[in-house]
């Protein structure tokens, strides 16, 4: 259904979507070679696309550049020195700070000098476990400046998850802060880090702590250093030449087991893709203010709080707050108005939170948003109600776009910087130039228009997408490339319609999406199963009006356990919070006598999800004992699900 046609090319751009897309697929080398001219190179590339070692493809091989130079220094050299690069807006601490490109350069150069003084060399890893403060952005850029590979870990993860990442990335240095602030709650980071370092087998040499005024962390002499003191004593470090194909960062994301996948990002392809996407997907010109309300711990934060806007010479906003409660559901409108934001990006869940508290949008009346011209949503399926609500309220295009940690930028989107397409509610529009999307059935045969299949991307993927997983080429191939050779498996199922629009319907694996955060139910099950009284368990992603999905556990206790079942359930909830972290939002678990299975012993999670959501389901032909489903429904009713 076409719901809204944007006939005006409000950006005055004369590009045509079909033609641009065609060029990108038919002549990727010409297309991305042109795009790369916007980046400053120290040495030109020898090959735009190096396809000599399939299925591993490399972009701009032979090229040498520095991502930090492109994001910061060159803007100072070319007249943007006094333009604001970064606005820190923190309603939770009641403060705002602005950094011009010149100030950002100076802070980053100094911090890079600190890393150098701690012995960090090109190619070595630095783990960043920090709240949403400017020093976190500076830390990422400081790593890029000296060719260190950063790995940012989201603050809402627990010590155990941090330890897993420390063991995999083996960082020489860990950068952290004394605390994060969740609305009015101070979350101490240092005890979490100390615990992680106890659990981890790998031992980083140093930790550097940024002491926030809200809480002073105790430092361990010889291992822990005070951030500010180190900066005072360090000298500046300059940008070093980095191969385009060298890693810029590792970002861990949920896999189908408890072990997260270390998505690797290169320097050259990433810089080219980031800058191109700012102009062509988001339609943002240098000098404008762009705001991604996410967290630097997620890919959205990496790409659209830090790298893309800075590479494009924009003003970017680092917002330490929530859409509601800091202090009210007008928080987003205040930020857009106060900082004259042109384009904003967040997850649909944030808008659902605002809509829930202020359904009439009354808070918007306090603000005027003259510069605001588009809202982009991604990170989870966008429900048409929320999109329509935002569009009616804000009176700007609201664009759903689809992508994932692995790609770093949009796979399907309505590219406002090329040619705005008619919007179909519920679809993130068409393939973005560079992405050859195909929907395949389980035999690898192209599905017909409208037929659901596995959404795949034909290799090579465009610049910016992951070249591999950290230290694990085999897992990269087995996770993404083995299903149908020649294609990348996105993990999402959906279809393409007769107009070429992509419809992303569900995951084909155990990944669920909780408030835009990607979680593996398998990883939660591993934790529950570790409880001494649990015999077996299953976790499903039940529909939630605010967060999209919420994990719900069903567990069977071991024979002979005669403890209070509520107590066991509470312990399991606490265990998941302790092992994975609060971000999991795992609060609902129920004890059942048995789990429904197929005759071959496969737990019927899909059927249980439908029961929990109160949606119709077919009795699985292979079910062991159909009577069990009523038992499951009745257990789920006790925790507020299966209401039909
Ligand atoms: N450090 C420590 N704890 C954190 C944290 C962090 N950086 N981020 C979240 N948490 C905690 C929260 O305090 C909460 O803990 P609680 O169970 O004790 O209340 C839990 O993790 C879940 O957090 P969150 O998912 O943020 O839920 P919420 O109920 O606090 O807020 C929304 C709900 C919708 C307002 C919130 O999820 C939101 O703003 N989402 C925006 C979307 C987004 O940023 N998506 C990221 C990808 S684009
Ligand atoms: P992440 O890697 O955390 O960004 O999560 C990526 C996953 O979120 C995708 O594989 C999808 O399952 C889901 N997702 C992201 N954006 C969308 C969207 N616009 N529509 C539907 N699902 C989405």
XYZ file of C-alpha atoms and ligand atoms in Angstrom:
715
model
C 0.000 0.000 0.000
C 1.426 3.376 -0.997
C 0.611 5.748 1.797
C 2.559 8.844 1.029
C 4.252 10.102 -2.093
C 7.057 12.578 -1.711
C 7.128 14.213 -5.118
C 9.369 17.080 -4.201
C 13.025 16.484 -4.291
C 13.568 18.604 -1.221
C 17.344 18.252 -1.445
C 17.452 19.627 -4.960
C 19.517 16.627 -5.993
C 19.227 15.387 -9.533
C 20.211 11.773 -8.882
C 17.897 8.985 -9.812
C 17.536 5.949 -7.574
C 17.188 3.276 -10.271
C 20.130 4.595 -12.260
C 22.357 5.026 -9.199
C 21.499 1.538 -8.008
C 22.169 0.041 -11.437
C 25.602 1.686 -11.638
C 26.532 0.450 -8.165
C 25.749 -3.160 -9.065
C 27.020 -3.218 -12.639
C 30.204 -1.297 -12.008
C 31.037 -1.470 -8.299
C 34.656 -0.503 -8.875
C 33.725 2.625 -10.822
C 30.981 3.515 -8.365
C 32.997 3.144 -5.155
C 36.155 4.481 -6.783
C 34.246 7.729 -7.402
C 32.839 7.762 -3.872
C 36.343 7.293 -2.468
C 37.425 10.621 -3.942
C 35.702 12.306 -0.968
C 38.237 10.723 1.378
C 41.826 11.928 1.802
C 44.282 9.175 0.994
C 47.950 9.069 1.898
C 48.578 6.496 -0.828
C 46.031 5.687 -3.524
C 44.630 2.165 -3.699
C 45.898 -0.325 -6.231
C 42.574 -2.034 -6.601
C 39.136 -0.725 -5.659
C 37.856 -4.271 -5.162
C 40.321 -7.007 -4.456
C 38.542 -10.228 -5.379
C 41.598 -12.459 -5.571
C 40.690 -14.512 -2.481
C 36.958 -15.223 -2.528
C 34.837 -15.421 -0.454
C 37.029 -12.822 1.289
C 36.767 -9.525 -0.538
C 38.771 -6.430 0.280
C 38.059 -2.826 -0.683
C 40.731 -0.303 -1.674
C 43.627 -2.697 -1.208
C 46.975 -0.978 -1.384
C 45.379 2.287 -0.252
C 46.677 4.070 2.833
C 44.746 6.601 4.933
C 43.968 7.600 8.480
C 40.324 7.522 9.587
C 40.869 10.004 12.425
C 42.571 12.436 10.072
C 39.578 12.234 7.748
C 37.085 12.629 10.604
C 38.826 15.432 12.473
C 42.131 16.939 11.320
C 41.277 17.624 7.717
C 38.238 19.653 8.746
C 40.496 21.852 10.890
C 42.894 22.281 7.977
C 40.055 23.131 5.571
C 38.238 25.836 7.541
C 35.918 23.950 9.881
C 38.197 24.366 12.918
C 35.739 26.589 14.759
C 32.607 24.639 13.767
C 31.155 22.529 16.559
C 32.067 18.917 15.941
C 30.525 17.370 19.040
C 27.755 18.466 21.382
C 27.500 16.570 24.638
C 23.957 16.944 25.926
C 23.399 15.219 29.230
C 20.071 15.765 30.961
C 21.073 13.153 33.540
C 23.947 15.335 34.779
C 22.389 18.606 33.803
C 25.224 19.686 31.578
C 26.139 20.437 28.014
C 29.575 20.746 26.456
C 30.566 21.706 22.935
C 33.790 20.794 21.178
C 34.848 22.526 17.984
C 36.736 20.443 15.434
C 39.916 22.182 16.634
C 39.242 21.307 20.283
C 38.331 17.752 19.355
C 41.586 17.421 17.441
C 43.560 18.632 20.415
C 41.781 16.291 22.888
C 42.110 13.306 20.587
C 45.781 13.939 19.826
C 46.502 14.122 23.552
C 44.619 10.935 24.343
C 46.375 9.189 21.473
C 49.612 10.309 23.129
C 48.430 8.695 26.375
C 47.814 5.401 24.582
C 51.246 5.631 23.027
C 52.808 6.278 26.437
C 51.151 3.059 27.653
C 52.879 1.193 24.851
C 49.913 0.768 22.505
C 51.175 0.027 19.010
C 49.440 -0.040 15.654
C 47.225 -3.130 15.388
C 46.972 -3.629 19.158
C 43.537 -3.619 20.743
C 42.089 -1.121 23.194
C 38.844 -1.995 24.952
C 36.496 0.896 25.686
C 33.850 0.323 28.388
C 32.336 3.716 28.876
C 29.154 5.674 29.333
C 27.942 8.301 26.891
C 30.511 10.987 27.646
C 32.713 12.871 25.146
C 35.811 11.045 26.377
C 34.362 7.836 24.926
C 34.196 9.363 21.449
C 37.681 10.769 21.899
C 38.908 7.329 22.905
C 37.595 5.779 19.693
C 39.176 8.488 17.567
C 42.460 8.318 19.511
C 42.705 4.622 18.678
C 42.001 5.323 15.021
C 44.682 8.020 15.090
C 47.472 5.616 16.027
C 46.091 2.560 14.270
C 45.030 0.765 17.463
C 41.914 -1.360 17.061
C 39.152 -0.315 19.434
C 36.518 -2.574 20.814
C 33.700 -0.732 22.542
C 31.570 -2.738 24.971
C 28.093 -1.448 25.814
C 27.782 -0.309 29.438
C 24.639 -2.367 30.046
C 26.560 -5.635 29.719
C 27.636 -7.488 32.845
C 31.164 -8.450 33.926
C 30.890 -11.883 32.342
C 30.155 -10.483 28.877
C 32.959 -7.978 29.310
C 35.331 -10.813 30.235
C 34.396 -12.791 27.112
C 35.247 -9.788 24.974
C 38.511 -9.155 26.840
C 39.558 -12.745 26.211
C 38.718 -12.567 22.533
C 40.104 -9.113 21.716
C 43.107 -9.334 24.083
C 43.433 -5.583 24.598
C 46.670 -4.064 25.892
C 44.701 -1.273 27.560
C 41.144 -0.897 28.868
C 39.622 2.585 28.962
C 36.715 3.098 31.300
C 34.967 5.618 33.530
C 34.065 5.559 37.184
C 30.341 5.350 36.462
C 27.433 5.582 34.108
C 24.142 7.249 34.941
C 20.850 5.544 34.204
C 18.269 8.304 34.632
C 18.915 9.026 38.343
C 20.845 5.862 39.215
C 24.652 5.856 39.371
C 26.045 2.621 37.900
C 29.577 1.959 39.100
C 31.656 0.675 36.200
C 34.893 -0.076 38.049
C 33.607 -3.038 40.122
C 32.189 -4.529 36.914
C 35.533 -4.108 35.202
C 37.454 -5.502 38.192
C 35.177 -8.532 38.237
C 35.587 -9.004 34.484
C 39.352 -8.897 34.857
C 39.125 -11.583 37.546
C 37.035 -13.821 35.274
C 39.040 -13.232 32.085
C 42.051 -15.387 31.299
C 43.719 -12.590 29.371
C 45.261 -9.790 31.396
C 45.372 -6.283 29.883
C 48.419 -4.359 31.008
C 46.699 -1.177 32.080
C 43.332 0.325 32.766
C 42.665 4.041 32.520
C 39.748 5.462 34.469
C 37.920 8.686 33.794
C 36.676 9.839 37.183
C 33.254 11.418 36.936
C 32.136 13.796 39.674
C 29.142 11.567 40.490
C 31.392 8.774 41.767
C 35.121 8.336 42.436
C 36.408 4.830 41.723
C 39.181 3.312 43.842
C 42.292 2.743 41.707
C 44.692 -0.192 41.990
C 48.222 1.259 42.057
C 50.390 0.127 39.158
C 47.483 -1.133 37.037
C 44.865 1.606 37.086
C 45.679 5.120 35.921
C 43.727 8.305 36.277
C 42.677 9.544 32.828
C 43.110 13.260 33.457
C 46.501 12.892 35.152
C 47.792 10.837 32.230
C 46.535 13.420 29.746
C 48.281 16.215 31.647
C 51.587 14.412 31.394
C 51.353 13.148 27.811
C 52.437 14.664 24.535
C 50.277 14.746 21.427
C 50.375 11.916 18.915
C 49.909 12.506 15.215
C 47.874 10.489 12.733
C 49.762 7.493 11.378
C 49.346 5.917 7.934
C 47.063 2.870 8.032
C 46.365 0.377 5.272
C 42.794 0.635 3.987
C 42.351 -3.054 4.730
C 43.673 -2.851 8.303
C 41.068 -3.130 11.075
C 39.637 0.036 12.598
C 37.526 -1.682 15.213
C 35.978 -4.885 16.493
C 32.367 -4.751 17.649
C 30.931 -7.816 19.327
C 27.387 -8.787 18.549
C 25.127 -11.640 19.576
C 25.693 -14.865 17.757
C 23.631 -18.015 18.016
C 25.712 -19.269 20.919
C 26.820 -17.577 24.107
C 30.047 -16.605 22.376
C 29.589 -13.225 20.696
C 30.877 -12.600 17.202
C 33.670 -10.051 16.799
C 32.601 -8.085 13.750
C 35.672 -6.493 12.157
C 35.565 -3.149 10.371
C 38.329 -2.038 8.024
C 39.554 1.552 7.617
C 39.254 2.369 3.919
C 35.965 0.805 2.874
C 34.368 1.957 6.109
C 35.388 5.609 5.663
C 34.119 5.639 2.078
C 30.809 3.971 2.942
C 30.185 6.133 6.005
C 30.679 9.380 4.162
C 28.688 8.245 1.127
C 25.796 7.144 3.333
C 25.625 10.487 5.138
C 25.120 12.317 1.883
C 23.062 9.786 -0.029
C 21.075 7.744 2.474
C 20.413 10.527 4.982
C 20.742 13.477 2.594
C 22.898 15.429 5.044
C 25.317 18.088 3.858
C 28.560 19.089 5.640
C 27.988 21.707 8.333
C 24.546 20.438 9.333
C 23.675 18.942 12.716
C 22.869 15.255 12.756
C 21.728 13.305 15.782
C 21.692 9.573 16.315
C 20.016 8.863 19.659
C 21.686 5.560 20.373
C 24.706 4.451 22.385
C 28.329 4.254 21.292
C 28.249 0.616 22.417
C 26.067 -0.286 19.429
C 26.826 -0.135 15.739
C 24.441 2.814 15.314
C 26.617 4.732 17.747
C 29.845 3.752 15.996
C 28.563 4.642 12.558
C 26.211 7.561 13.152
C 27.238 9.208 16.400
C 30.947 9.034 15.678
C 32.365 8.177 12.279
C 29.881 9.122 9.554
C 28.890 12.601 10.783
C 32.465 13.550 11.567
C 33.793 12.232 8.256
C 31.135 14.375 6.584
C 32.004 17.532 8.573
C 28.749 17.586 10.538
C 27.976 18.513 14.101
C 27.124 15.336 15.964
C 25.286 14.976 19.266
C 26.148 12.675 22.121
C 23.003 12.426 24.220
C 23.253 10.951 27.690
C 19.616 10.449 28.506
C 16.473 8.583 27.569
C 13.538 9.497 25.349
C 11.307 9.707 28.423
C 11.993 10.460 32.059
C 14.968 12.743 31.462
C 12.979 14.697 32.388
C 9.869 14.147 30.239
C 8.661 12.878 26.845
C 9.604 16.233 25.301
C 13.323 15.435 25.701
C 13.894 14.585 22.021
C 12.047 17.696 20.821
C 14.165 19.843 23.145
C 17.413 18.439 21.740
C 16.265 18.832 18.133
C 15.146 22.416 18.773
C 18.054 23.538 20.921
C 20.790 22.180 18.662
C 18.998 22.794 15.368
C 19.108 19.181 14.302
C 18.438 18.584 10.599
C 18.169 14.803 10.577
C 17.712 12.379 13.437
C 18.103 8.634 13.762
C 16.857 6.376 16.555
C 15.096 3.069 17.202
C 11.292 2.757 16.931
C 11.165 1.694 20.601
C 12.218 5.198 21.625
C 9.223 6.633 19.788
C 6.933 4.002 21.267
C 8.129 5.133 24.700
C 7.314 8.768 23.877
C 3.959 7.842 22.347
C 3.042 5.866 25.456
C 3.671 8.803 27.788
C 2.459 11.584 25.544
C 0.050 10.094 22.991
C -1.219 13.493 21.857
C 2.304 14.839 21.417
C 1.538 17.762 23.721
C 5.169 18.243 24.693
C 6.029 19.151 21.121
C 4.022 22.356 21.486
C 6.798 23.830 23.638
C 9.328 23.629 20.815
C 9.844 24.807 17.280
C 11.870 22.599 14.927
C 12.397 24.746 11.817
C 15.507 22.937 10.596
C 14.291 19.408 11.219
C 13.566 17.597 7.971
C 13.719 13.822 8.449
C 13.561 11.087 11.045
C 15.180 7.728 10.367
C 14.276 4.616 12.361
C 16.114 1.274 12.494
C 17.330 -1.451 14.789
C 14.109 -3.456 14.873
C 10.965 -3.887 12.846
C 9.131 -0.584 12.758
C 5.437 -0.965 13.438
C 3.355 1.166 11.059
C 1.401 2.757 13.941
C 4.523 4.244 15.455
C 5.835 5.427 12.114
C 2.524 7.052 11.241
C 2.264 8.658 14.687
C 5.734 10.189 14.355
C 5.048 11.396 10.819
C 1.756 13.040 11.722
C 3.242 14.686 14.778
C 6.533 15.884 13.298
C 5.315 16.575 9.757
C 8.565 15.348 8.192
C 9.375 12.145 6.298
C 9.848 9.226 8.695
C 12.086 6.613 7.109
C 12.330 3.008 8.227
C 15.649 1.487 7.149
C 17.097 -1.944 7.661
C 20.645 -2.906 8.547
C 22.737 -4.733 11.110
C 25.997 -4.645 13.041
C 27.698 -6.665 10.342
C 27.021 -4.144 7.581
C 27.631 -0.859 9.509
C 25.155 0.953 7.292
C 21.798 0.563 5.621
C 21.051 -2.413 3.385
C 17.557 -1.220 2.498
C 16.402 2.365 2.829
C 14.568 5.179 1.214
C 17.639 7.168 0.230
C 16.644 10.774 0.797
C 19.931 12.010 -0.611
C 19.343 10.255 -3.956
C 15.676 10.266 -4.850
C 12.971 9.870 -2.251
C 10.734 6.928 -3.141
C 7.071 6.438 -2.283
C 6.742 5.070 1.247
C 5.115 1.697 1.921
C 4.335 1.409 5.601
C 6.019 -1.641 7.095
C 8.795 -1.879 4.505
C 12.234 -0.260 4.786
C 11.955 0.442 1.020
C 14.430 -0.792 -1.565
C 18.011 -2.030 -1.672
C 20.549 0.700 -1.023
C 23.077 1.135 -3.870
C 25.865 -1.388 -3.432
C 23.665 -4.133 -1.984
C 22.493 -6.873 -4.349
C 19.657 -8.218 -2.211
C 18.121 -11.544 -3.127
C 15.486 -13.598 -1.366
C 16.285 -17.304 -1.617
C 14.331 -20.376 -0.589
C 15.950 -23.122 1.430
C 17.370 -24.721 -1.714
C 19.027 -21.493 -2.741
C 16.504 -20.805 -5.489
C 15.311 -17.214 -5.922
C 11.893 -16.778 -4.313
C 9.123 -15.236 -6.397
C 7.929 -11.708 -5.608
C 5.908 -11.848 -2.407
C 7.271 -15.239 -1.339
C 9.025 -15.349 2.023
C 12.564 -16.638 2.068
C 15.951 -15.923 3.504
C 17.164 -12.412 2.736
C 20.648 -12.724 1.291
C 23.185 -10.290 -0.135
C 25.086 -11.371 -3.211
C 28.850 -11.144 -2.754
C 30.782 -8.957 -2.750
C 29.085 -6.827 -0.147
C 29.749 -3.095 -0.556
C 32.493 -1.228 1.308
C 31.966 -0.878 5.076
C 30.551 -4.377 5.553
C 32.490 -6.816 7.683
C 35.488 -8.379 5.904
C 35.612 -11.169 8.521
C 35.200 -11.993 12.231
C 38.048 -11.217 14.585
C 40.590 -14.035 14.497
C 37.953 -16.368 13.111
C 37.750 -16.596 9.327
C 36.193 -20.046 9.673
C 33.307 -18.804 11.816
C 32.821 -15.920 9.390
C 32.399 -18.405 6.555
C 30.303 -20.898 8.507
C 28.013 -18.240 10.022
C 27.407 -16.087 6.978
C 28.703 -17.530 3.733
C 28.215 -21.288 3.852
C 24.407 -21.485 3.594
C 24.309 -20.531 -0.095
C 27.793 -20.072 -1.590
C 28.237 -16.669 -3.209
C 25.785 -15.024 -0.812
C 25.871 -13.418 2.626
C 23.194 -14.690 4.996
C 21.601 -11.719 6.755
C 19.772 -13.924 9.273
C 16.519 -12.127 8.473
C 13.601 -13.641 6.638
C 11.265 -11.673 4.428
C 10.278 -11.012 0.861
C 10.598 -8.600 -2.011
C 7.399 -7.267 -3.576
C 6.636 -6.509 -7.204
C 7.993 -2.952 -6.841
C 11.322 -4.148 -5.454
C 10.487 -3.182 -1.864
C 11.980 -5.399 0.827
C 9.812 -6.625 3.707
C 11.800 -7.826 6.724
C 9.548 -10.144 8.702
C 11.495 -12.197 11.244
C 14.830 -13.782 12.105
C 15.740 -17.263 10.957
C 17.855 -17.866 14.058
C 17.466 -17.387 17.815
C 18.137 -13.638 17.795
C 15.521 -11.402 19.388
C 15.338 -7.651 19.485
C 14.683 -6.028 22.859
C 14.304 -2.233 22.729
C 16.511 -2.192 19.640
C 19.137 -4.302 21.410
C 20.083 -7.550 19.726
C 20.122 -10.579 22.032
C 20.495 -14.308 21.587
C 17.879 -16.431 23.337
C 20.395 -19.291 23.149
C 22.817 -17.271 25.255
C 20.107 -16.622 27.872
C 19.217 -20.313 27.875
C 22.866 -21.182 28.548
C 22.776 -19.036 31.683
C 19.441 -20.437 32.930
C 20.631 -23.987 32.339
C 23.625 -23.254 34.565
C 21.330 -22.885 37.602
C 21.791 -26.035 39.717
C 18.044 -26.723 40.007
C 17.226 -26.372 36.303
C 16.899 -29.508 34.184
C 16.098 -27.821 30.877
C 14.738 -24.545 29.593
C 13.660 -22.502 26.608
C 13.635 -18.754 26.043
C 11.292 -17.094 23.574
C 10.967 -13.496 22.421
C 7.409 -12.552 23.378
C 5.844 -9.504 21.734
C 6.005 -6.339 23.844
C 4.202 -3.120 23.083
C 7.117 -0.945 24.203
C 10.312 -2.893 23.601
C 9.195 -4.869 20.548
C 10.151 -8.161 22.165
C 10.969 -9.316 25.686
C 12.703 -12.560 26.611
C 10.448 -14.991 28.472
C 11.845 -18.153 30.034
C 10.186 -21.530 30.542
C 12.053 -24.007 32.667
C 11.738 -27.511 34.032
C 13.313 -28.132 37.427
C 15.349 -31.215 38.160
C 13.619 -34.283 39.544
C 13.628 -34.239 43.358
C 13.996 -30.456 43.742
C 11.462 -29.439 46.384
C 12.368 -25.795 46.882
C 9.963 -22.889 46.465
C 9.609 -22.451 42.678
C 9.216 -18.661 42.882
C 12.521 -18.468 44.663
C 14.195 -20.480 41.918
C 12.621 -18.195 39.314
C 13.957 -15.109 41.122
C 17.435 -16.632 41.282
C 17.347 -17.363 37.572
C 16.335 -13.764 36.786
C 19.179 -12.499 38.974
C 21.634 -14.893 37.325
C 20.813 -13.666 33.821
C 21.181 -10.056 34.968
C 24.500 -10.866 36.590
C 25.908 -12.891 33.680
C 24.546 -11.028 30.652
C 23.481 -7.681 32.077
C 20.452 -5.496 32.737
C 20.140 -4.719 29.031
C 18.673 -8.182 28.596
C 15.523 -7.061 30.466
C 14.923 -10.662 31.478
C 12.283 -10.571 34.184
C 9.717 -13.226 33.292
C 10.309 -16.915 33.797
C 7.900 -19.678 34.646
C 8.331 -23.264 35.790
C 6.604 -25.922 33.673
C 6.412 -29.694 34.104
C 7.823 -30.327 30.616
C 8.619 -28.536 27.363
C 6.866 -29.262 24.053
C 9.111 -31.069 21.622
C 9.042 -32.694 18.244
C 9.418 -36.454 18.112
C 13.078 -35.926 17.331
C 13.467 -33.871 20.527
C 13.526 -30.301 19.124
C 11.941 -27.787 21.502
C 9.027 -25.997 19.816
C 10.033 -22.431 20.613
C 8.157 -20.938 17.644
C 4.882 -22.496 18.771
C 5.416 -21.335 22.354
C 6.062 -17.795 21.125
C 2.741 -17.845 19.262
C 0.991 -19.135 22.372
C 2.603 -16.395 24.472
C 1.597 -13.708 21.946
C -1.927 -15.068 21.695
C -1.601 -15.503 17.915
C -3.037 -18.508 16.068
C -0.761 -21.490 15.523
C -1.008 -24.785 13.726
C -0.499 -27.896 15.764
C 2.971 -29.052 14.661
C 2.619 -32.384 12.846
C 5.694 -33.781 14.552
C 4.703 -32.849 18.102
C 5.349 -35.477 20.683
C 2.291 -34.833 22.894
C -0.204 -32.108 21.817
C -1.777 -31.899 25.308
C 1.345 -30.200 26.563
C 0.530 -26.970 24.708
C -2.415 -26.222 27.008
C -0.100 -26.695 29.993
C 2.310 -24.172 28.464
C -0.503 -21.680 27.786
C -1.752 -21.931 31.313
C 1.754 -21.455 32.767
C 2.330 -18.423 30.528
C -0.982 -16.935 31.668
C 0.346 -16.808 35.224
C 3.016 -14.321 34.090
C 0.717 -12.216 31.916
C 1.109 -13.905 28.515
C -1.082 -16.168 26.353
C -4.027 -13.858 26.852
C -5.475 -14.560 23.380
N 24.670 0.962 31.592
C 24.094 0.279 32.581
N 22.813 -0.142 32.561
C 22.111 0.125 31.455
C 22.656 0.820 30.361
C 23.999 1.251 30.455
N 24.593 1.893 29.467
N 21.707 0.938 29.412
C 20.606 0.340 29.880
N 20.845 -0.144 31.108
C 19.894 -0.834 31.992
C 18.699 0.042 32.302
O 18.914 0.856 33.420
C 17.633 -0.999 32.570
O 17.856 -1.532 33.861
P 16.659 -1.916 34.858
O 16.185 -3.265 34.410
O 17.315 -1.959 36.184
O 15.622 -0.863 34.733
C 17.967 -2.115 31.590
O 19.363 -1.952 31.288
C 17.197 -2.043 30.286
O 17.487 -0.788 29.688
P 16.702 -0.160 28.454
O 16.634 -1.143 27.351
O 17.315 1.152 28.122
O 15.228 -0.028 28.999
P 14.544 1.103 29.831
O 13.301 0.480 30.343
O 15.465 1.751 30.785
O 14.160 2.166 28.686
C 13.575 2.719 26.399
C 13.310 1.808 27.598
C 12.674 2.330 25.253
C 13.284 4.146 26.820
C 15.045 2.555 26.019
O 15.288 1.216 25.675
C 15.491 3.434 24.884
O 15.693 4.604 24.997
N 15.745 2.879 23.719
C 16.227 3.687 22.628
C 16.670 2.829 21.561
C 18.135 2.597 21.495
O 18.935 3.311 22.011
N 18.451 1.525 20.783
C 19.806 1.149 20.518
C 20.008 0.728 19.106
S 19.613 2.012 17.941
P 21.873 -5.045 15.152
O 22.959 -5.872 14.585
O 21.885 -4.977 16.620
O 21.802 -3.683 14.495
O 20.508 -5.784 14.800
C 20.236 -6.079 13.459
C 18.927 -6.786 13.344
O 17.853 -5.948 13.801
C 18.566 -7.114 11.915
O 19.198 -8.269 11.434
C 17.067 -7.231 11.999
O 16.690 -8.470 12.527
C 16.708 -6.138 12.979
N 16.420 -4.887 12.261
C 17.194 -3.799 12.167
N 16.567 -2.832 11.465
C 15.366 -3.327 11.093
C 14.263 -2.817 10.325
N 14.267 -1.583 9.846
N 13.205 -3.637 10.122
C 13.188 -4.892 10.625
N 14.191 -5.415 11.356
C 15.272 -4.650 11.588
